[in-house]
Structures are given as structure tokens and as C-alpha cells.
PDB file of C-alpha atoms in Angstrom:
ATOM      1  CA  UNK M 115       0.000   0.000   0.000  1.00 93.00           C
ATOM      2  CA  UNK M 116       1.129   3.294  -0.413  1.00 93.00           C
ATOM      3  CA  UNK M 117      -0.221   6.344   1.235  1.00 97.00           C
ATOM      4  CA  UNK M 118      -1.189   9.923  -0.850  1.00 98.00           C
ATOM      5  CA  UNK M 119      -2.115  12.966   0.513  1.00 98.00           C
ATOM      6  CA  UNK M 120      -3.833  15.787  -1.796  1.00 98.00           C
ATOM      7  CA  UNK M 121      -6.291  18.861  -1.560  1.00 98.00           C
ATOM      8  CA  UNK M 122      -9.341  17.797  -3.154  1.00 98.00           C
ATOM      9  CA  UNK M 123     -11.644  20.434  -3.953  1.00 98.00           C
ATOM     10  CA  UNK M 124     -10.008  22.469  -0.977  1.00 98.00           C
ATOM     11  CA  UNK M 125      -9.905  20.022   1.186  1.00 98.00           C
ATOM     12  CA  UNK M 126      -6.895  17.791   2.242  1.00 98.00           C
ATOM     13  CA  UNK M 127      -7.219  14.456   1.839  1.00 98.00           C
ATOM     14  CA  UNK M 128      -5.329  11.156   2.658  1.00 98.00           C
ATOM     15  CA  UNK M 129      -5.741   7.478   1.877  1.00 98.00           C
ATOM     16  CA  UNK M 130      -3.685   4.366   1.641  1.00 97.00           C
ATOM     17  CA  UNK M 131      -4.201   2.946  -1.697  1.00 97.00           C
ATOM     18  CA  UNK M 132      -2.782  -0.007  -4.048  1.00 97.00           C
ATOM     19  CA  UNK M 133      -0.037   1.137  -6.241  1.00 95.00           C
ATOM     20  CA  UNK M 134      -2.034   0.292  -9.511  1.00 96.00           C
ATOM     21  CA  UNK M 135      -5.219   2.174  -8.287  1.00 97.00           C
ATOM     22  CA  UNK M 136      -6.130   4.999 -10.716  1.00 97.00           C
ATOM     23  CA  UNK M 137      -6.976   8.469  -9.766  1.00 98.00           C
ATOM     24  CA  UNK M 138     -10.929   8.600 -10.684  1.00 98.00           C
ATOM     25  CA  UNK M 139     -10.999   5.324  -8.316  1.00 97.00           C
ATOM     26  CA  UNK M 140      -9.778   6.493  -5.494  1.00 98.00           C
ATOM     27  CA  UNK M 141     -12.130   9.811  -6.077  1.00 98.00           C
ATOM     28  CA  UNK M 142     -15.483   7.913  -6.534  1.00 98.00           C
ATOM     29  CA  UNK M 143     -14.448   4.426  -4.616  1.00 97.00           C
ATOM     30  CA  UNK M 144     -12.344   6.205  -1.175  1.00 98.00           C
ATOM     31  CA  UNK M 145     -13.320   9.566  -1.456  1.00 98.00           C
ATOM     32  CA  UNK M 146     -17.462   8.988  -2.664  1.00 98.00           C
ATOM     33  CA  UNK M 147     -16.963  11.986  -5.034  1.00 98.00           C
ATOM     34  CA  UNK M 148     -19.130  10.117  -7.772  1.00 97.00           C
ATOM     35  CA  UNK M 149     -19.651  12.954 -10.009  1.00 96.00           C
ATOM     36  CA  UNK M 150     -16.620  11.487 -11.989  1.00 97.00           C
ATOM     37  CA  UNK M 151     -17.859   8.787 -14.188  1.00 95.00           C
ATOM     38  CA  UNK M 152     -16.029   6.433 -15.542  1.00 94.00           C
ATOM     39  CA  UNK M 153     -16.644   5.567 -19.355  1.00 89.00           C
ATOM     40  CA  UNK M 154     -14.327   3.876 -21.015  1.00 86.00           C
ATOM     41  CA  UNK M 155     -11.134   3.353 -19.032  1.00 74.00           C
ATOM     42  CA  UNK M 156      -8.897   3.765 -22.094  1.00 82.00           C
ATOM     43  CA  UNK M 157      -9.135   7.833 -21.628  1.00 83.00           C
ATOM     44  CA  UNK M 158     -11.350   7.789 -25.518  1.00 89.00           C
ATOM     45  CA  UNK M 159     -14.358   9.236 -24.125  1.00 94.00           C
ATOM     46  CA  UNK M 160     -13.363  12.364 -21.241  1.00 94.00           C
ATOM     47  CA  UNK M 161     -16.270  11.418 -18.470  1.00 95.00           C
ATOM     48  CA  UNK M 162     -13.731  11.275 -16.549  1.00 97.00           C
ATOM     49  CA  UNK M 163     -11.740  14.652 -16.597  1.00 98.00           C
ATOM     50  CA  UNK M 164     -10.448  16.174 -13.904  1.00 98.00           C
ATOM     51  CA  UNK M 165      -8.178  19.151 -12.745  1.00 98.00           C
ATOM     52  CA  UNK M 166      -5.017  18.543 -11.565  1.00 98.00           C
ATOM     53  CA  UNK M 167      -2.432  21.400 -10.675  1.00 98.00           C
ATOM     54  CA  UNK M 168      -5.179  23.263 -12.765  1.00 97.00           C
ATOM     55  CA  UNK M 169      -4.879  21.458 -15.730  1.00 97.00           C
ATOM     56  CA  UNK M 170      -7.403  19.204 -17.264  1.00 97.00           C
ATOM     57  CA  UNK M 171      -6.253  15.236 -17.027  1.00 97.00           C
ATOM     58  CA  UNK M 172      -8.457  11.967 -17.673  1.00 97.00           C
ATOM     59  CA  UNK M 173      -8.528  10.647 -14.125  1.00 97.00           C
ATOM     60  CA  UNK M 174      -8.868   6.895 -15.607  1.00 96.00           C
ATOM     61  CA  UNK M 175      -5.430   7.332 -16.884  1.00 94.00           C
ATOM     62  CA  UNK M 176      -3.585   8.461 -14.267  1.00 97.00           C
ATOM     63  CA  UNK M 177      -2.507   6.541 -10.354  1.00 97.00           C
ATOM     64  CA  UNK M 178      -3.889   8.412  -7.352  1.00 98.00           C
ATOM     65  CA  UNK M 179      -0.141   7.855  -6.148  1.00 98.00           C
ATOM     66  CA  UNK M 180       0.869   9.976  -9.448  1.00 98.00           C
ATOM     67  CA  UNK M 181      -1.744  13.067  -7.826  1.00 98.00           C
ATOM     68  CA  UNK M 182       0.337  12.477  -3.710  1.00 98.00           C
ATOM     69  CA  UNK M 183       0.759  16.487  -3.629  1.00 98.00           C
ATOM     70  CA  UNK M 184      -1.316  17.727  -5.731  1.00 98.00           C
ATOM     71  CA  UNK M 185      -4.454  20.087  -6.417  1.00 98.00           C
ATOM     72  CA  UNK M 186      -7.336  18.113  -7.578  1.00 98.00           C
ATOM     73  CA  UNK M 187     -10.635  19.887  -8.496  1.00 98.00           C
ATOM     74  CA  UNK M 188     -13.575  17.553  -9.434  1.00 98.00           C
ATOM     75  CA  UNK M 189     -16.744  18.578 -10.346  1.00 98.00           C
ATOM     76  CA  UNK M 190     -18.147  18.336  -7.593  1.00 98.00           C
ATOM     77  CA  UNK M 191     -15.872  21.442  -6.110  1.00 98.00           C
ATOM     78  CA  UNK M 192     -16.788  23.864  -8.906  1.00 97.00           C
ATOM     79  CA  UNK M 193     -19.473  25.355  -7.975  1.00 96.00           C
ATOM     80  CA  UNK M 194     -19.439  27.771  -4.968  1.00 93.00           C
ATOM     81  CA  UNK M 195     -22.189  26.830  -2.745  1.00 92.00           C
ATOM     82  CA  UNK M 196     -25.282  27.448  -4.213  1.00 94.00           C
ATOM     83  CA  UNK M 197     -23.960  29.286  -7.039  1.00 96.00           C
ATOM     84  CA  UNK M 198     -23.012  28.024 -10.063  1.00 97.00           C
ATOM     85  CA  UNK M 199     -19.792  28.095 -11.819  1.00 97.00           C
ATOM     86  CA  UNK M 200     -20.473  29.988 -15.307  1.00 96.00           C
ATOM     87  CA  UNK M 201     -19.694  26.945 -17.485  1.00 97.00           C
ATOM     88  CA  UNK M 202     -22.526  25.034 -15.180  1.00 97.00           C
ATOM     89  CA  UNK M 203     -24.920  27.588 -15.126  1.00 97.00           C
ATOM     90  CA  UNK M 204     -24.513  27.795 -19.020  1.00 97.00           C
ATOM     91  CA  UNK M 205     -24.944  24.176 -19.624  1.00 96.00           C
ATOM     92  CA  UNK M 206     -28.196  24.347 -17.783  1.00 95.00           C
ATOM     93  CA  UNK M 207     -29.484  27.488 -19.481  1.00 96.00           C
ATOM     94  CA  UNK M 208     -28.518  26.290 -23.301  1.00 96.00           C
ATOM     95  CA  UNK M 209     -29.168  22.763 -22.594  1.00 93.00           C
ATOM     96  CA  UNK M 210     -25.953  21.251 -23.069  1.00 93.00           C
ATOM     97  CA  UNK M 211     -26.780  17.853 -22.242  1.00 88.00           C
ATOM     98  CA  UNK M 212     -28.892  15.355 -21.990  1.00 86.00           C
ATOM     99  CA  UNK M 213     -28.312  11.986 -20.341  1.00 90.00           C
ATOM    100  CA  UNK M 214     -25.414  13.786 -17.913  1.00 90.00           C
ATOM    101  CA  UNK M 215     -23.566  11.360 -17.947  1.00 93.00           C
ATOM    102  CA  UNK M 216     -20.549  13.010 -19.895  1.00 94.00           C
ATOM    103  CA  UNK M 217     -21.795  16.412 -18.786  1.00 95.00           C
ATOM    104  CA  UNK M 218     -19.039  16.516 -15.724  1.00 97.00           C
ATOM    105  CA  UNK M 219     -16.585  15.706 -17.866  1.00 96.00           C
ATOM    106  CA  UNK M 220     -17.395  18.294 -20.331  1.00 97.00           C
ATOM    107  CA  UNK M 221     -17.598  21.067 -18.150  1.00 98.00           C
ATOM    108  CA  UNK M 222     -14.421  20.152 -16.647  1.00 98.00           C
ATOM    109  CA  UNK M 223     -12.839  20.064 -20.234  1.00 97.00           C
ATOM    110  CA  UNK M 224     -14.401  23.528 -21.063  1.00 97.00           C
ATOM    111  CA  UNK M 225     -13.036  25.154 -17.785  1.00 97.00           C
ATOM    112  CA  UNK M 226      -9.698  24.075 -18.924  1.00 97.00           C
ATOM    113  CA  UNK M 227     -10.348  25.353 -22.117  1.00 96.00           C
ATOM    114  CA  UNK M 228     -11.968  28.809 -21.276  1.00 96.00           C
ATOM    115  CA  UNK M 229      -8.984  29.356 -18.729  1.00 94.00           C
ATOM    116  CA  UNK M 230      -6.809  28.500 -21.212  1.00 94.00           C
ATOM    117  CA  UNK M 231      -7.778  30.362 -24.294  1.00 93.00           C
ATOM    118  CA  UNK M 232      -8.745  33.647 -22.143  1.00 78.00           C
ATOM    119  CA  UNK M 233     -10.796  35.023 -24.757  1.00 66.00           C
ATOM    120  CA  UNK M 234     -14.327  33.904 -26.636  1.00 72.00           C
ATOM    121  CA  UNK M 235     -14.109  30.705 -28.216  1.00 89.00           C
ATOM    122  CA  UNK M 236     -15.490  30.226 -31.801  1.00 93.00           C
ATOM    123  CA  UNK M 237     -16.850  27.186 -32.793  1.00 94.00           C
ATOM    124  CA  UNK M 238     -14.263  25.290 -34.745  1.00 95.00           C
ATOM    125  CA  UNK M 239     -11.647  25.966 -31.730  1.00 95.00           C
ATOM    126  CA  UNK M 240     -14.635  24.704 -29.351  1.00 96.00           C
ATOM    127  CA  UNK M 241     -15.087  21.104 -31.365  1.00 95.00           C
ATOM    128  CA  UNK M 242     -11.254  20.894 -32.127  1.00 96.00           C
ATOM    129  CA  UNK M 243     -10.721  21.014 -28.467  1.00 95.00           C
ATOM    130  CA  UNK M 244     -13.967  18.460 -27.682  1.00 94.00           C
ATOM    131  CA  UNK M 245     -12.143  16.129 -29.811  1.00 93.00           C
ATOM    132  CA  UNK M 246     -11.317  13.569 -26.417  1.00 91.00           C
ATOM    133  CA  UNK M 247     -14.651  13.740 -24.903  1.00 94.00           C
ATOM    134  CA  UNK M 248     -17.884  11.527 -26.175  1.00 93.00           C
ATOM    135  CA  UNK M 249     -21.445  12.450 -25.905  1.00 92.00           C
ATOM    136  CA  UNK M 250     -23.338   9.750 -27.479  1.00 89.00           C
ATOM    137  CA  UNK M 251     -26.740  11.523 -27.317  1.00 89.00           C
ATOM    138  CA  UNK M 252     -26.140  14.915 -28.737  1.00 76.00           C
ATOM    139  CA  UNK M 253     -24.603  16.028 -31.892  1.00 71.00           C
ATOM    140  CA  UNK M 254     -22.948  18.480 -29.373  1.00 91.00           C
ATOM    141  CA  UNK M 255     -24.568  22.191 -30.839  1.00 94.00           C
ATOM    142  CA  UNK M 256     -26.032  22.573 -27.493  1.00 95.00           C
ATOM    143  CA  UNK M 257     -22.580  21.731 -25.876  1.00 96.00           C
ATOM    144  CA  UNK M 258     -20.610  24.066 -28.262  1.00 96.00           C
ATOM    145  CA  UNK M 259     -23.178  26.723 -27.598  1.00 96.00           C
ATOM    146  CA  UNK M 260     -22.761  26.382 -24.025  1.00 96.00           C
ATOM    147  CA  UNK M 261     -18.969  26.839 -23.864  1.00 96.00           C
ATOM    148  CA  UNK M 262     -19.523  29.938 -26.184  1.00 95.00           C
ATOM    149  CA  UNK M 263     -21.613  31.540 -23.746  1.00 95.00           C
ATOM    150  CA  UNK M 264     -19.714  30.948 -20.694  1.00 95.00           C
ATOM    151  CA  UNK M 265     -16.416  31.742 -22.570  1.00 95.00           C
ATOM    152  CA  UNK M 266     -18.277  35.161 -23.979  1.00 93.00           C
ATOM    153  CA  UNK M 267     -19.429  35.699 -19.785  1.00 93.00           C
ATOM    154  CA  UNK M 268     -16.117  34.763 -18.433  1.00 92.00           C
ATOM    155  CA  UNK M 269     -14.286  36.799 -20.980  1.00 88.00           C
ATOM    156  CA  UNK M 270     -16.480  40.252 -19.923  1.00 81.00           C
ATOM    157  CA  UNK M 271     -15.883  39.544 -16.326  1.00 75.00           C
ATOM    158  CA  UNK M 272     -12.266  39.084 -16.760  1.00 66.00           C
ATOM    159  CA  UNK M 273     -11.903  41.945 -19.541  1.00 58.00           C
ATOM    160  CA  UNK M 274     -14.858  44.397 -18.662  1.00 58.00           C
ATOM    161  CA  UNK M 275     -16.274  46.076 -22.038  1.00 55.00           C
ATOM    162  CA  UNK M 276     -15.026  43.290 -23.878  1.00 50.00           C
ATOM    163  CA  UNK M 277     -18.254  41.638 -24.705  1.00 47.00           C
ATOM    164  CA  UNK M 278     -20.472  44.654 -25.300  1.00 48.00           C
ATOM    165  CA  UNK M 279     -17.247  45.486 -28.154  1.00 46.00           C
ATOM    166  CA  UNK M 280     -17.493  42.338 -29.570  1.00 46.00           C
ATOM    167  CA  UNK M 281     -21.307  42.436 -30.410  1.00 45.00           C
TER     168      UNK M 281
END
């Protein structure tokens, strides 16, 4: 057994796990933070993406002793209480989903994205960047209009004025 220690969604957390045992394990199995699914366990379809030291991994793909010391951020820790996180409370306005089940890892992957890119997404960059995660029920132009809006919201809160320019 070997014994990690990381922050999960702000909170420190230890466990002893097997040295084979895989990240989004330890999160749903030790830590009952089932909000990331696991779909494929070949890291093909994203349900399972995560943040880790603030970047977006596939938590099927990687040991929880490869996260000892780190940052994780799951779903579950994105909102802020009540109130959603923008990319959330855009999937639920523009009806980016519709089983859920890859929703969590979508909205992970668009967070990454978003805080990546710093600016409004267009489409094409939006789909390029989808490429790793699978929705099987959508043909994904409620997803991709999602992530526009909460890129276009994040943007004017980061860059006041920028928005009202743009339009």
C-alpha cells in the first residue's frame, strides 16, 4: 500500500491505496466523489476529466499515487455553494446535455479550455478542443453553444467592455 495525501476540492485528503489504483478510483471508490464517471477506461471518451495542478487530465489514466501532492478539483468542487460556476450555469441554461452522464466531464474540459484560451471561443476551436470527450446523445450544438456563452461571460468579467465590443 502506499499512502497519498492531496487537496481535493479544498480540502486535504489522505488514503492508503494499491499502487495500480487509478486516480478517478480512489475519487469515486475512497473519497465517494461520484460525479466522476467512468466511461471507457482507455481515456477515448473524457467522463472522466479532472483538474489537476489546474490542468485538465483523464482521471482513468492516471494513479492516485501519481496526484500524492497535488491540487485536484472535481466537479463536484466547482461550484461555490449554491452558485453556479459559469460553465454550469450555461450548460443548464442552453441545454448542453442530456443523459449527464458526460456532462461533468465536459464542463471540466471547457473550464480548462476557457482558462486557457482567455478570450471567446469560436466554434471550430470549441469542437477541435472536444475532440477527447464523447457524448453519445447529442450532436454536441447545445454543448458548443454552451462553452460559447460561458467563454463570452467569463471573458467580460475578466476583460470588462469586452463583450459589449465584440457584439
Amino acid at each position: 500500500m502506499t499512502s497519498v495525501s492531496m487537496t481535493v476540492n479544498g480540502k486535504e485528503r489522505r488514503a492508503d491505496v494499491e499502487g495500480r489504483t487509478l486516480l478517478v478510483t480512489l475519487l469515486r471508490e475512497t473519497f465517494g466523489l461520484t460525479g466522476t464517471h467512468v466511461g471507457c477506461d482507455t481515456s477515448q471518451c473524457g467522463a472522466c476529466v479532472v483538474h489537476v495542478d489546474g490542468k485538465a487530465v483523464k482521471s482513468c489514466t492516471m494513479l492516485a499515487a501519481q496526484a500524492d501532492g497535488s491540487a485536484v478539483l472535481t466537479i463536484e468542487g466547482l461550484a461555490h455553494g449554491s452558485e453556479l460556476h459559469p460553465v454550469q450555469a450555461a450548460f443548464h441554461e442552453h441545454h448542453g446535455l442530456q443523459c449527464g452522464f458526460c456532462t461533468p466531464g465536459m464542463i471540466m474540459a471547457a473550464v480548462d479550455m476557457i482558462e486557457r484560451h482567455d478570450a471567446r471561443l469560436d466554434e471550430a476551436t470549441i469542437r477541435h478542443e472536444l475532440e477527447g470527450n464523447i457524448c453519445r446523445c447529442t450532436g454536441y450544438h447545445n454543448i458548443v453553444k454552451s462553452i460559447q456563452a460561458a467563454a463570452d461571460h467569463m471573458a467580460g468579467q475578466r476583460h470588462p467592455g469586452l463583450v459589449q465590443a465584440a457584439e
